[in-house]
mmCIF file of C-alpha atoms and ligand atoms in Angstrom:
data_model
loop_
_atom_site.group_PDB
_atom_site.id
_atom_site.type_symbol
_atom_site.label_atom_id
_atom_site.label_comp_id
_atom_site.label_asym_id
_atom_site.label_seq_id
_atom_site.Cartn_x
_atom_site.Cartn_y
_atom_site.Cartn_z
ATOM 1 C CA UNK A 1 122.903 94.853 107.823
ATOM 2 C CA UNK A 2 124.887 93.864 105.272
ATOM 3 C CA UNK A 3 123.435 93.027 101.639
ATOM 4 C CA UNK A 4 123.126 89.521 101.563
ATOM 5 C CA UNK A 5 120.359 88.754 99.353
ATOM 6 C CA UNK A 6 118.135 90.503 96.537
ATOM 7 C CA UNK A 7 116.756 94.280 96.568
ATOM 8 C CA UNK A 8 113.424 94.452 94.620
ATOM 9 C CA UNK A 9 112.869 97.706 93.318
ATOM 10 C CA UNK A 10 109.481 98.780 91.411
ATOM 11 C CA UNK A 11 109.134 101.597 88.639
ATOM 12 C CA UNK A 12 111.788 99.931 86.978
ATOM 13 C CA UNK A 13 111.789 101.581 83.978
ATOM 14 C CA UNK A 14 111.821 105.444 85.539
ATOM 15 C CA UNK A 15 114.560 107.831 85.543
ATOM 16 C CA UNK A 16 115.528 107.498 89.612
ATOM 17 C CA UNK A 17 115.329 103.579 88.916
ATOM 18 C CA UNK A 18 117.221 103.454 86.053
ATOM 19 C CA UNK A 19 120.519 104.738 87.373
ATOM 20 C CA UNK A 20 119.737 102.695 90.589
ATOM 21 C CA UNK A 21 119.574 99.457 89.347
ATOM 22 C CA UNK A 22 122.692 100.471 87.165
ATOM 23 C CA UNK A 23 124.656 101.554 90.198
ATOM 24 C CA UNK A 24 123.451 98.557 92.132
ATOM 25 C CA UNK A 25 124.410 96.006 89.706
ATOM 26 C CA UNK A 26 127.808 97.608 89.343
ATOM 27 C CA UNK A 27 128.424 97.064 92.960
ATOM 28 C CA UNK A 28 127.264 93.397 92.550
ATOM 29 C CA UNK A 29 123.997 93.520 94.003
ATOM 30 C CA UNK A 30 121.538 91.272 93.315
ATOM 31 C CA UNK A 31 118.191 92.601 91.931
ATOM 32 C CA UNK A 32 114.449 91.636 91.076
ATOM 33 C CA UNK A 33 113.373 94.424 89.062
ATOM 34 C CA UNK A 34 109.273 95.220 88.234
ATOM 35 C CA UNK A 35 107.561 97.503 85.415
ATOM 36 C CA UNK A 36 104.876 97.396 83.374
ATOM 37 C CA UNK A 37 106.842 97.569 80.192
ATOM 38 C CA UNK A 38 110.089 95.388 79.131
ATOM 39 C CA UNK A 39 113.431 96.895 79.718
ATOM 40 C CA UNK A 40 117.090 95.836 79.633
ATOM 41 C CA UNK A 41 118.752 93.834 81.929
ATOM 42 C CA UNK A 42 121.956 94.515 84.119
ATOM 43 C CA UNK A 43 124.320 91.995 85.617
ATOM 44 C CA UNK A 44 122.766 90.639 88.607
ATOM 45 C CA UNK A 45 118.940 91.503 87.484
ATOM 46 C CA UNK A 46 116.142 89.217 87.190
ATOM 47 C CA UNK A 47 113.245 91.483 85.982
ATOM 48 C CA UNK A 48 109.337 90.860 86.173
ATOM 49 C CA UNK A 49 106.864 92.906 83.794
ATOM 50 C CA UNK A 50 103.063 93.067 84.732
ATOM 51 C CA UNK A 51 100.615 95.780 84.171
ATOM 52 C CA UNK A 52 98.653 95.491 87.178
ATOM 53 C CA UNK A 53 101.229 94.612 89.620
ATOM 54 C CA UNK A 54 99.085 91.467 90.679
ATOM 55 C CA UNK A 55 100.021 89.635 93.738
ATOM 56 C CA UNK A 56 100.239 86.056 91.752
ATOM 57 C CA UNK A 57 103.379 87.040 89.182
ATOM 58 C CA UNK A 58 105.213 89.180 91.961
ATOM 59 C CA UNK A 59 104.686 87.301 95.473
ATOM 60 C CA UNK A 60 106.229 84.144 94.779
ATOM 61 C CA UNK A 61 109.347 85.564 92.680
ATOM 62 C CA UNK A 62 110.371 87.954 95.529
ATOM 63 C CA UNK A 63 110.074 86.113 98.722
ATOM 64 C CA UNK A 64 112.384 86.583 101.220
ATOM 65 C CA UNK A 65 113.945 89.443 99.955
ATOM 66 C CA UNK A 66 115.918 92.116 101.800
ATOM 67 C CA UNK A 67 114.595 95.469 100.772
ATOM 68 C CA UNK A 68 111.932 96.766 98.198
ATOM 69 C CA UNK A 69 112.481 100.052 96.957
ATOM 70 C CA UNK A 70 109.320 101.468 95.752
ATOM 71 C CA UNK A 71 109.321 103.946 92.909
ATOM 72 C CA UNK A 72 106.139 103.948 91.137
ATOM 73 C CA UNK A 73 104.543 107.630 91.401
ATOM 74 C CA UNK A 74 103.101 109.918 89.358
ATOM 75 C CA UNK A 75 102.932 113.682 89.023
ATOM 76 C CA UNK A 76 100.252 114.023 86.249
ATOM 77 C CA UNK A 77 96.078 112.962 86.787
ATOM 78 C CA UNK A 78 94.296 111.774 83.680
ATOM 79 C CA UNK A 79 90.755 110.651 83.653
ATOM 80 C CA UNK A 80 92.350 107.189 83.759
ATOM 81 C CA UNK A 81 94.614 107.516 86.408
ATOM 82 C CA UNK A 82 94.908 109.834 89.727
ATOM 83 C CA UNK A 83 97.487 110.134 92.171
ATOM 84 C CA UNK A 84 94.990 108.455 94.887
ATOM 85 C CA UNK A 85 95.259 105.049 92.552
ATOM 86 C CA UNK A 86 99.130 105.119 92.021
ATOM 87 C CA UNK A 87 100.555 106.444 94.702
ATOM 88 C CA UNK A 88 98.479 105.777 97.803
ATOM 89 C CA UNK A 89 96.503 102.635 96.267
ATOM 90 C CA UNK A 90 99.833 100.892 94.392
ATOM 91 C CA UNK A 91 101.936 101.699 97.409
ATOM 92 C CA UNK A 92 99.248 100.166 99.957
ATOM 93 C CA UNK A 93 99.797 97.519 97.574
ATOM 94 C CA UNK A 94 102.876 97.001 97.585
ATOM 95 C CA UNK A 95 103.201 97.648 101.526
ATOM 96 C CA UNK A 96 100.707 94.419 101.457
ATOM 97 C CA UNK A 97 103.030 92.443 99.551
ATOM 98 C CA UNK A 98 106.203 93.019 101.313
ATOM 99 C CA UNK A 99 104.687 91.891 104.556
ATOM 100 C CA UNK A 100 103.368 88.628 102.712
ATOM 101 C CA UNK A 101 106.953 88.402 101.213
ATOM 102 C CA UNK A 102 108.918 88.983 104.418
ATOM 103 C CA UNK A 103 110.329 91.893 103.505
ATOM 104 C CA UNK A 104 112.000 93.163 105.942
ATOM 105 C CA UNK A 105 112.792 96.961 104.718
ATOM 106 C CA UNK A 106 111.306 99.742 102.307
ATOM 107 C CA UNK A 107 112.623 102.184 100.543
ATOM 108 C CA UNK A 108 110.080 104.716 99.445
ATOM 109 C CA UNK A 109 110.494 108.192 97.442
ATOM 110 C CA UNK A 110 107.626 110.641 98.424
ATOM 111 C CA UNK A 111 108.135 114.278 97.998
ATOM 112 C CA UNK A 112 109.576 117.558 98.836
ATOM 113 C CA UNK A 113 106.436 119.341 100.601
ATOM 114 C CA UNK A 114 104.803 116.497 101.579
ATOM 115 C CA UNK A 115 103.264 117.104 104.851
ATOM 116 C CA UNK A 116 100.200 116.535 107.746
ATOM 117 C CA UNK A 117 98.366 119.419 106.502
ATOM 118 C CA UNK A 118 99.207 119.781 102.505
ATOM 119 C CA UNK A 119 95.807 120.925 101.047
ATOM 120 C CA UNK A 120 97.399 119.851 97.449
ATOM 121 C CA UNK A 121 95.578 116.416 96.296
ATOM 122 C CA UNK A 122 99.723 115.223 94.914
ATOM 123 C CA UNK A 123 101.145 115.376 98.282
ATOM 124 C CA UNK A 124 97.904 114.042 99.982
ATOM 125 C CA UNK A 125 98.241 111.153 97.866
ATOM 126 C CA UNK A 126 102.403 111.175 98.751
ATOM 127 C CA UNK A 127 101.104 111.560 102.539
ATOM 128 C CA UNK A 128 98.821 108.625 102.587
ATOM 129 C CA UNK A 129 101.574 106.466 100.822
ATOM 130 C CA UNK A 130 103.889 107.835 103.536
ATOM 131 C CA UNK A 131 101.318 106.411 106.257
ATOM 132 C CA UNK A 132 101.021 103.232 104.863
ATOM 133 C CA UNK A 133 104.484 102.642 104.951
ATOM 134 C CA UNK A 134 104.978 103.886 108.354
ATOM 135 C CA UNK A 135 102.113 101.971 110.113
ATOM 136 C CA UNK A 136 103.289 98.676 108.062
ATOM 137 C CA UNK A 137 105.598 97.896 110.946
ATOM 138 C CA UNK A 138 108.449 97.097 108.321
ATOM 139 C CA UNK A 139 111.592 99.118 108.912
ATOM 140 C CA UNK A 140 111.412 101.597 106.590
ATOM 141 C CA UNK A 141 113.698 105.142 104.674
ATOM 142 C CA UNK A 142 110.899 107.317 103.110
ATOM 143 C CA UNK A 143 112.713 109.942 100.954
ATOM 144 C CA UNK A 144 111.295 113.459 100.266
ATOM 145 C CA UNK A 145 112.849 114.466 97.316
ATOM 146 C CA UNK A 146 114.105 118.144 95.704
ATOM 147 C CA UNK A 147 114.443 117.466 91.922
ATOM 148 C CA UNK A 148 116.553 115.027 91.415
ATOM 149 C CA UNK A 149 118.666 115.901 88.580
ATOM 150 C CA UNK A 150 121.090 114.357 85.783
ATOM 151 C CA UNK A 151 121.506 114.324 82.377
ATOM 152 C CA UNK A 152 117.798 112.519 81.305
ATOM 153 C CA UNK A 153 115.891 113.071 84.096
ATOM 154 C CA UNK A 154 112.030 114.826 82.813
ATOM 155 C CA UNK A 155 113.345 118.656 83.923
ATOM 156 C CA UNK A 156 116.544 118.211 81.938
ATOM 157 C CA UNK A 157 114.771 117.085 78.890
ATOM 158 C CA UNK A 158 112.543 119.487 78.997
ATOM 159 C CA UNK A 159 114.898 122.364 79.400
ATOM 160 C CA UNK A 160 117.047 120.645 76.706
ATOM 161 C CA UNK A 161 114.048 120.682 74.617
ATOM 162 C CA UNK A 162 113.233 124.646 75.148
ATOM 163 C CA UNK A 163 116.875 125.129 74.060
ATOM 164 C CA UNK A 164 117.058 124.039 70.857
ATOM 165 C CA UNK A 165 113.481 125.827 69.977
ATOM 166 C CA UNK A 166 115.613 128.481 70.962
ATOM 167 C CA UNK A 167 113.427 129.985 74.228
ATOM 168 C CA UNK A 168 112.930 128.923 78.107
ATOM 169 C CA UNK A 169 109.722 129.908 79.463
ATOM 170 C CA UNK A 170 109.555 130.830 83.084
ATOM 171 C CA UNK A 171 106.551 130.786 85.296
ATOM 172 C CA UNK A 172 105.946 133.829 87.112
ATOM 173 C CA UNK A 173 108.849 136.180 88.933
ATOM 174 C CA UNK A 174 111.057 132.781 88.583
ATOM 175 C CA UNK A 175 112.264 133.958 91.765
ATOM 176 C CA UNK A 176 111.504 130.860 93.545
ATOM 177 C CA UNK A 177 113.966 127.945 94.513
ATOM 178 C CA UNK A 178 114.398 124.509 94.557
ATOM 179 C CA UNK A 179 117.219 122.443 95.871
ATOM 180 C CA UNK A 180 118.360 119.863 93.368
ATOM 181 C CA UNK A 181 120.420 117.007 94.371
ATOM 182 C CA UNK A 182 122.710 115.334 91.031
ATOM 183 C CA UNK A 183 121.172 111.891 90.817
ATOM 184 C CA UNK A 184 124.679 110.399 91.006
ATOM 185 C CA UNK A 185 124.745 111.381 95.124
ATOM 186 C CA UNK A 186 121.048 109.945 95.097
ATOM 187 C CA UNK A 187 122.035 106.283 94.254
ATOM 188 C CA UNK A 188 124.620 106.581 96.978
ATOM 189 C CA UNK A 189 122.419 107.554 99.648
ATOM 190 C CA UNK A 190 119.811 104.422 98.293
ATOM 191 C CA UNK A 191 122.422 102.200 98.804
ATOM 192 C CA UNK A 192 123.572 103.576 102.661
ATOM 193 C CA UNK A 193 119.642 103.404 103.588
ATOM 194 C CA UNK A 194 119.147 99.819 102.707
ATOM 195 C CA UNK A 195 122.861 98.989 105.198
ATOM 196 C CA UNK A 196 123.103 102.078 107.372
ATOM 197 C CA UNK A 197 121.072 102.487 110.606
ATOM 198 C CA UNK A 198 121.283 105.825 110.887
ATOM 199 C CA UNK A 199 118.680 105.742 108.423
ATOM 200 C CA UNK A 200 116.458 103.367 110.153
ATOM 201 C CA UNK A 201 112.727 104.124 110.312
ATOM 202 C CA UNK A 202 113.792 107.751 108.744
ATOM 203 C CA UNK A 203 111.593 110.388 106.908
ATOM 204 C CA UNK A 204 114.437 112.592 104.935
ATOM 205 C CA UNK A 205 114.627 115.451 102.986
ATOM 206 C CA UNK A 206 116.109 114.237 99.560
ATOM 207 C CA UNK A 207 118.022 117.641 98.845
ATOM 208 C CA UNK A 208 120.966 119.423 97.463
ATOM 209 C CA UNK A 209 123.409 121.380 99.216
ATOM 210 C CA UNK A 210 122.217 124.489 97.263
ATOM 211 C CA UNK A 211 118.988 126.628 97.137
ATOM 212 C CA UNK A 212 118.968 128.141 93.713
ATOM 213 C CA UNK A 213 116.187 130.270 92.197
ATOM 214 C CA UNK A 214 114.295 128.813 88.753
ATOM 215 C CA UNK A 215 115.517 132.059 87.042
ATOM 216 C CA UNK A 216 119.604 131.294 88.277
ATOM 217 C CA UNK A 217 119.375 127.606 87.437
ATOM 218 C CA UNK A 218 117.525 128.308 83.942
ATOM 219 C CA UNK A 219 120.291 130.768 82.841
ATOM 220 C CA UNK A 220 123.358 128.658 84.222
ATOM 221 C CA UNK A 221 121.838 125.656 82.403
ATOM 222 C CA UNK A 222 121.743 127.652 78.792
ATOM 223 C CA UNK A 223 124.357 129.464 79.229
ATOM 224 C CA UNK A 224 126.890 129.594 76.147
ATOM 225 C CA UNK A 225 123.527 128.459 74.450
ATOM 226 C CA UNK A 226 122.046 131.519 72.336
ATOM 227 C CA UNK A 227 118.375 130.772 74.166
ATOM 228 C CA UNK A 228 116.295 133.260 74.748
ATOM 229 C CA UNK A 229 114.446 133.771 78.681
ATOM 230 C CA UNK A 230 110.879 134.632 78.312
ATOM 231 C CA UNK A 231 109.159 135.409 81.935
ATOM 232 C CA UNK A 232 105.221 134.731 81.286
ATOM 233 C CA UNK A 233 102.435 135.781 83.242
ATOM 234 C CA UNK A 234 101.676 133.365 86.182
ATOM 235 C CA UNK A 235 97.944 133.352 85.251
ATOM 236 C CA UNK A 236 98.790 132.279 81.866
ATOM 237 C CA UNK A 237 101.208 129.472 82.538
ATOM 238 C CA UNK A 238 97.805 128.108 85.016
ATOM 239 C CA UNK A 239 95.332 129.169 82.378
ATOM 240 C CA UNK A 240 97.509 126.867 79.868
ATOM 241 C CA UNK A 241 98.066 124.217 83.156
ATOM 242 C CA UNK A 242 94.132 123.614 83.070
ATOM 243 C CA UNK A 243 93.123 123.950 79.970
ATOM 244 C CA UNK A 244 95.886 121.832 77.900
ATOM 245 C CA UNK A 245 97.099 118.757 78.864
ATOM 246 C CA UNK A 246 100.105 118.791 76.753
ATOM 247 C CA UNK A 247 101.652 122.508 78.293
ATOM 248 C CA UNK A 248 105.182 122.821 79.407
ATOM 249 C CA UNK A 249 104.065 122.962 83.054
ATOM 250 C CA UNK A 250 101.001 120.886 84.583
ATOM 251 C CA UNK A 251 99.070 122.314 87.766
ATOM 252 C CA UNK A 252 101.232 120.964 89.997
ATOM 253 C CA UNK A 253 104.417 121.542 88.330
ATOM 254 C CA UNK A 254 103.683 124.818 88.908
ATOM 255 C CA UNK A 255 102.583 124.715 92.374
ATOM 256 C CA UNK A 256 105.083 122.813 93.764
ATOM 257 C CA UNK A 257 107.627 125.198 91.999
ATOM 258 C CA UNK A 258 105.938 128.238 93.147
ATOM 259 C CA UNK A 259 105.212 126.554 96.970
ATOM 260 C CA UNK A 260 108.949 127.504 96.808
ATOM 261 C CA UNK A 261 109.702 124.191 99.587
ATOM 262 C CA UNK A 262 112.703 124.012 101.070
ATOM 263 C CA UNK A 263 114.499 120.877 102.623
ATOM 264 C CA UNK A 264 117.156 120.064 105.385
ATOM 265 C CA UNK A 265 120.727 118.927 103.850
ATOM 266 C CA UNK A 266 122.470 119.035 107.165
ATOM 267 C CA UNK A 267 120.638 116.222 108.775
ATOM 268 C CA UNK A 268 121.055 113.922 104.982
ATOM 269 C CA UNK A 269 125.040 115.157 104.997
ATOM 270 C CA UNK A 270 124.849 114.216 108.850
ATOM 271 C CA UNK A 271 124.022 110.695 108.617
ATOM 272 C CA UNK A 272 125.099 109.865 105.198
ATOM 273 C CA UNK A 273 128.885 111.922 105.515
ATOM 274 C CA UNK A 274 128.729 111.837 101.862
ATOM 275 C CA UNK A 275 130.580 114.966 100.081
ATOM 276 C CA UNK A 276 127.788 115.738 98.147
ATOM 277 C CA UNK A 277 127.850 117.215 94.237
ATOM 278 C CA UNK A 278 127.123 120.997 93.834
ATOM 279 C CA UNK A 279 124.327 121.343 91.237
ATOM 280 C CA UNK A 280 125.671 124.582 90.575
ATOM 281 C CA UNK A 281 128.646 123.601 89.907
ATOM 282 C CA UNK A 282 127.504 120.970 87.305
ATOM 283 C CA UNK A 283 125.386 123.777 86.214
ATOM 284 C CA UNK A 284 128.716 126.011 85.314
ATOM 285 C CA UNK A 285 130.330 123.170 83.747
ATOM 286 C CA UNK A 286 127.808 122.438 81.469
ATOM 287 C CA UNK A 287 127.773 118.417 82.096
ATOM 288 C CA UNK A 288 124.074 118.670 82.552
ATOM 289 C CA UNK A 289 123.637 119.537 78.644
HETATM 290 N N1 NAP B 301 112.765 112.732 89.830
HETATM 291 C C1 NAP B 301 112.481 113.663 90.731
HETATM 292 O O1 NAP B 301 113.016 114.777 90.687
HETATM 293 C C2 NAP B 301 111.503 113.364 91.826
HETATM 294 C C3 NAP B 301 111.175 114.387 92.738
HETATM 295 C C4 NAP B 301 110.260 114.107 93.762
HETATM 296 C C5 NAP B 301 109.705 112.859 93.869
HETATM 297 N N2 NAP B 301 110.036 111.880 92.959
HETATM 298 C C6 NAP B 301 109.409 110.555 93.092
HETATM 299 O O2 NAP B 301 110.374 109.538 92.947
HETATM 300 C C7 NAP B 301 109.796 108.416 92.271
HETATM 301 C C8 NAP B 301 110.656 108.081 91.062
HETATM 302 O O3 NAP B 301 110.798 109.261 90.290
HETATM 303 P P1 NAP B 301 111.274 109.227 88.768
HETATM 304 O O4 NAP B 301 111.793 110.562 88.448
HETATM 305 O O5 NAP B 301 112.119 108.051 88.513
HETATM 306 O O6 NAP B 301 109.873 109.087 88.062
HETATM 307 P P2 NAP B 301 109.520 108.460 86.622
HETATM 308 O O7 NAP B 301 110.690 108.477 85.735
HETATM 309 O O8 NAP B 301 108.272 109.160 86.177
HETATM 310 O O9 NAP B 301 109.177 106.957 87.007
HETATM 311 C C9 NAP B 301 108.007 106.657 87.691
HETATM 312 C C10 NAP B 301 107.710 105.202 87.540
HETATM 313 O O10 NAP B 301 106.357 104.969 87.988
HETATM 314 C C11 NAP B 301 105.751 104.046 87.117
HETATM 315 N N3 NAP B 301 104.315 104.296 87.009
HETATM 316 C C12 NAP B 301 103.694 105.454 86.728
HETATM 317 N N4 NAP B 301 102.363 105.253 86.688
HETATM 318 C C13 NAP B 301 102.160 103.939 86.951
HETATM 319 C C14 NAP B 301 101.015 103.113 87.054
HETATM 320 N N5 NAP B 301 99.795 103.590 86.854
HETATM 321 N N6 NAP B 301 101.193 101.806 87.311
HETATM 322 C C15 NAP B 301 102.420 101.281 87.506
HETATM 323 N N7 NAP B 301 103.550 102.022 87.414
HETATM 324 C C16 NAP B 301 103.419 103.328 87.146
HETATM 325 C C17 NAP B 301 106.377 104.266 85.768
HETATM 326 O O11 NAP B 301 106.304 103.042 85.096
HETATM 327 P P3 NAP B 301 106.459 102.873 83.481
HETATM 328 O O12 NAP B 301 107.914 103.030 83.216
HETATM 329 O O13 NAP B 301 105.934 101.515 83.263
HETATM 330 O O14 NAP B 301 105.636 103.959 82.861
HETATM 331 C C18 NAP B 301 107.784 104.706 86.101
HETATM 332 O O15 NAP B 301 108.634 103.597 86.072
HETATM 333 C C19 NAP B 301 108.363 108.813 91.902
HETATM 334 O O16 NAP B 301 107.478 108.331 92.872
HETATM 335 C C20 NAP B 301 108.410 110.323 91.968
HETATM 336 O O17 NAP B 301 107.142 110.884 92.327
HETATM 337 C C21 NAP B 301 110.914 112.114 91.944
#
């Protein structure tokens, strides 16, 4: 398949989406782009904003198109919004409007731990997004991401932020991993899935080639920095979790850091043959700062 007419891709306006539709309009691809609030325009983009997603603005603008790439999600519940509403409802949705579209491929990003028998109410929402996709009949490349880093994704900030107060707080023993993936790799592997049929009705770990613990990739990131590392009590960072919504780590921050998940690079390197970033290596550098 070769990319002959527009990719749609919702979410427009979040960090994975960003550098995608950047990438994508440097290689000359032609985009409809959809968020709920305005945003600049590439080369190549036509963009749509709507706060409810409604059928009536969207349907008739992307018709026909090739692939929808589907990045609305959310990691935080508030009493107006839960991750049931956007990211099994919006993704049923959108699953609804591709087939009324034509759309003949979707690209989705669920997430690292997402599974059949997750008792956690983020990746049961992820799960039943997943399903929806799967039993659409569309051809589809559901991602299940690591973080995905660069230099503004929401971890970065954050740990930029703890810097210049001066202190990084650290959940627990810190001793568990995660396996980022640089967000530069990620736009390259968007871009095989929508051409390459290797990934052709695909669920795939979205992960680094590196397993690094919180407490290794918190000290590479300051180092040269003059930041303190403070380890606090798991039962406090939860405590804090539940009782204020504005704490450095929400609930499931925290369990999806401590639920420690692990992914499989070898089948991603496999089928994309891509010669993927180290993270650590970034890390040493200091081009994350
Ligand atoms: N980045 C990672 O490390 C990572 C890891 C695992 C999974 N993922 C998944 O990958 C996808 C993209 O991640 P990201 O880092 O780019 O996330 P992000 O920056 O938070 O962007 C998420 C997008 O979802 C949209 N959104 C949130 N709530 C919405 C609602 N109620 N209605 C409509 N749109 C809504 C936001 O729209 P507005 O801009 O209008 O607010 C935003 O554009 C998400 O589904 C995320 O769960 C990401």
């Amino acid at each position: 398949m070769v990319i002959k007419n527009q990719i749609v891709i919702t979410g427009a306006n979040g960090f994975v989406a960003r550098h995608l539709r950047k990438y994508f309009s440097q290689n000359n691809i032609k985009l409809i782009s959809i968020a709920r609030k305005n945003f600049t325009k590439f080369k190549n983009e036509t963009k749509i904003i709507t706060k409810s997603y409604d059928e009536k603005t969207i349907l008739p603008k992307i018709k026909n198109s090739q692939a929808l790439i589907h990045l609305v999600g959310t990691g935080n519940q508030t009493v107006e919004t839960n991750y049931e509403l956007v990211n099994t409802e919006y993704t049923k949705h959108i699953v609804n409007l591709c087939k009324k579209a034509r759309i003949k491929k979707i690209i989705y990003a669920s997430g690292l731990g997402v599974s059949a028998n997750t008792p956690l109410a983020y990746f049961i929402s992820k799960y039943k997004a997943e399903r929806s996709i799967v039993s659409s009949g569309i051809d589809y490349t559901i991602f299940r991401p690591s973080y995905i880093v660069g230099k503004d994704d929401l971890f970065t900030k954050f740990l930029k932020k703890q810097i210049k107060i001066g202190k990084i707080e650290i959940p627990g023993s810190g001793l568990y991993s995660i396996q980022p993936i640089f967000i530069n790799d990620v736009v390259q592997i968007f871009l095989q899935s929508l051409t390459n049929k290797k990934f052709h009705n695909k669920i795939l770990d979205l992960v680094g080639p590196e397993e690094i613990t919180f407490e290794k990739y918190v000290k590479l990131f300051s180092k040269g920095t003059k930041t303190k590392i403070k380890k606090i009590n798991l039962e406090t960072a939860y405590y804090d979790a539940i009782t204020n919504p504005k704490s450095n780590f929400g609930v499931d921050d925290l369990n999806i850091l401590i639920g420690n998940f692990k992914g499989n690079h070898k089948i991603l390197r496999k089928i994309s043959k891509l010669d993927f970033y180290s993270v650590i290596e970034l890390l040493k550098s200091g081009s994350l700062l």
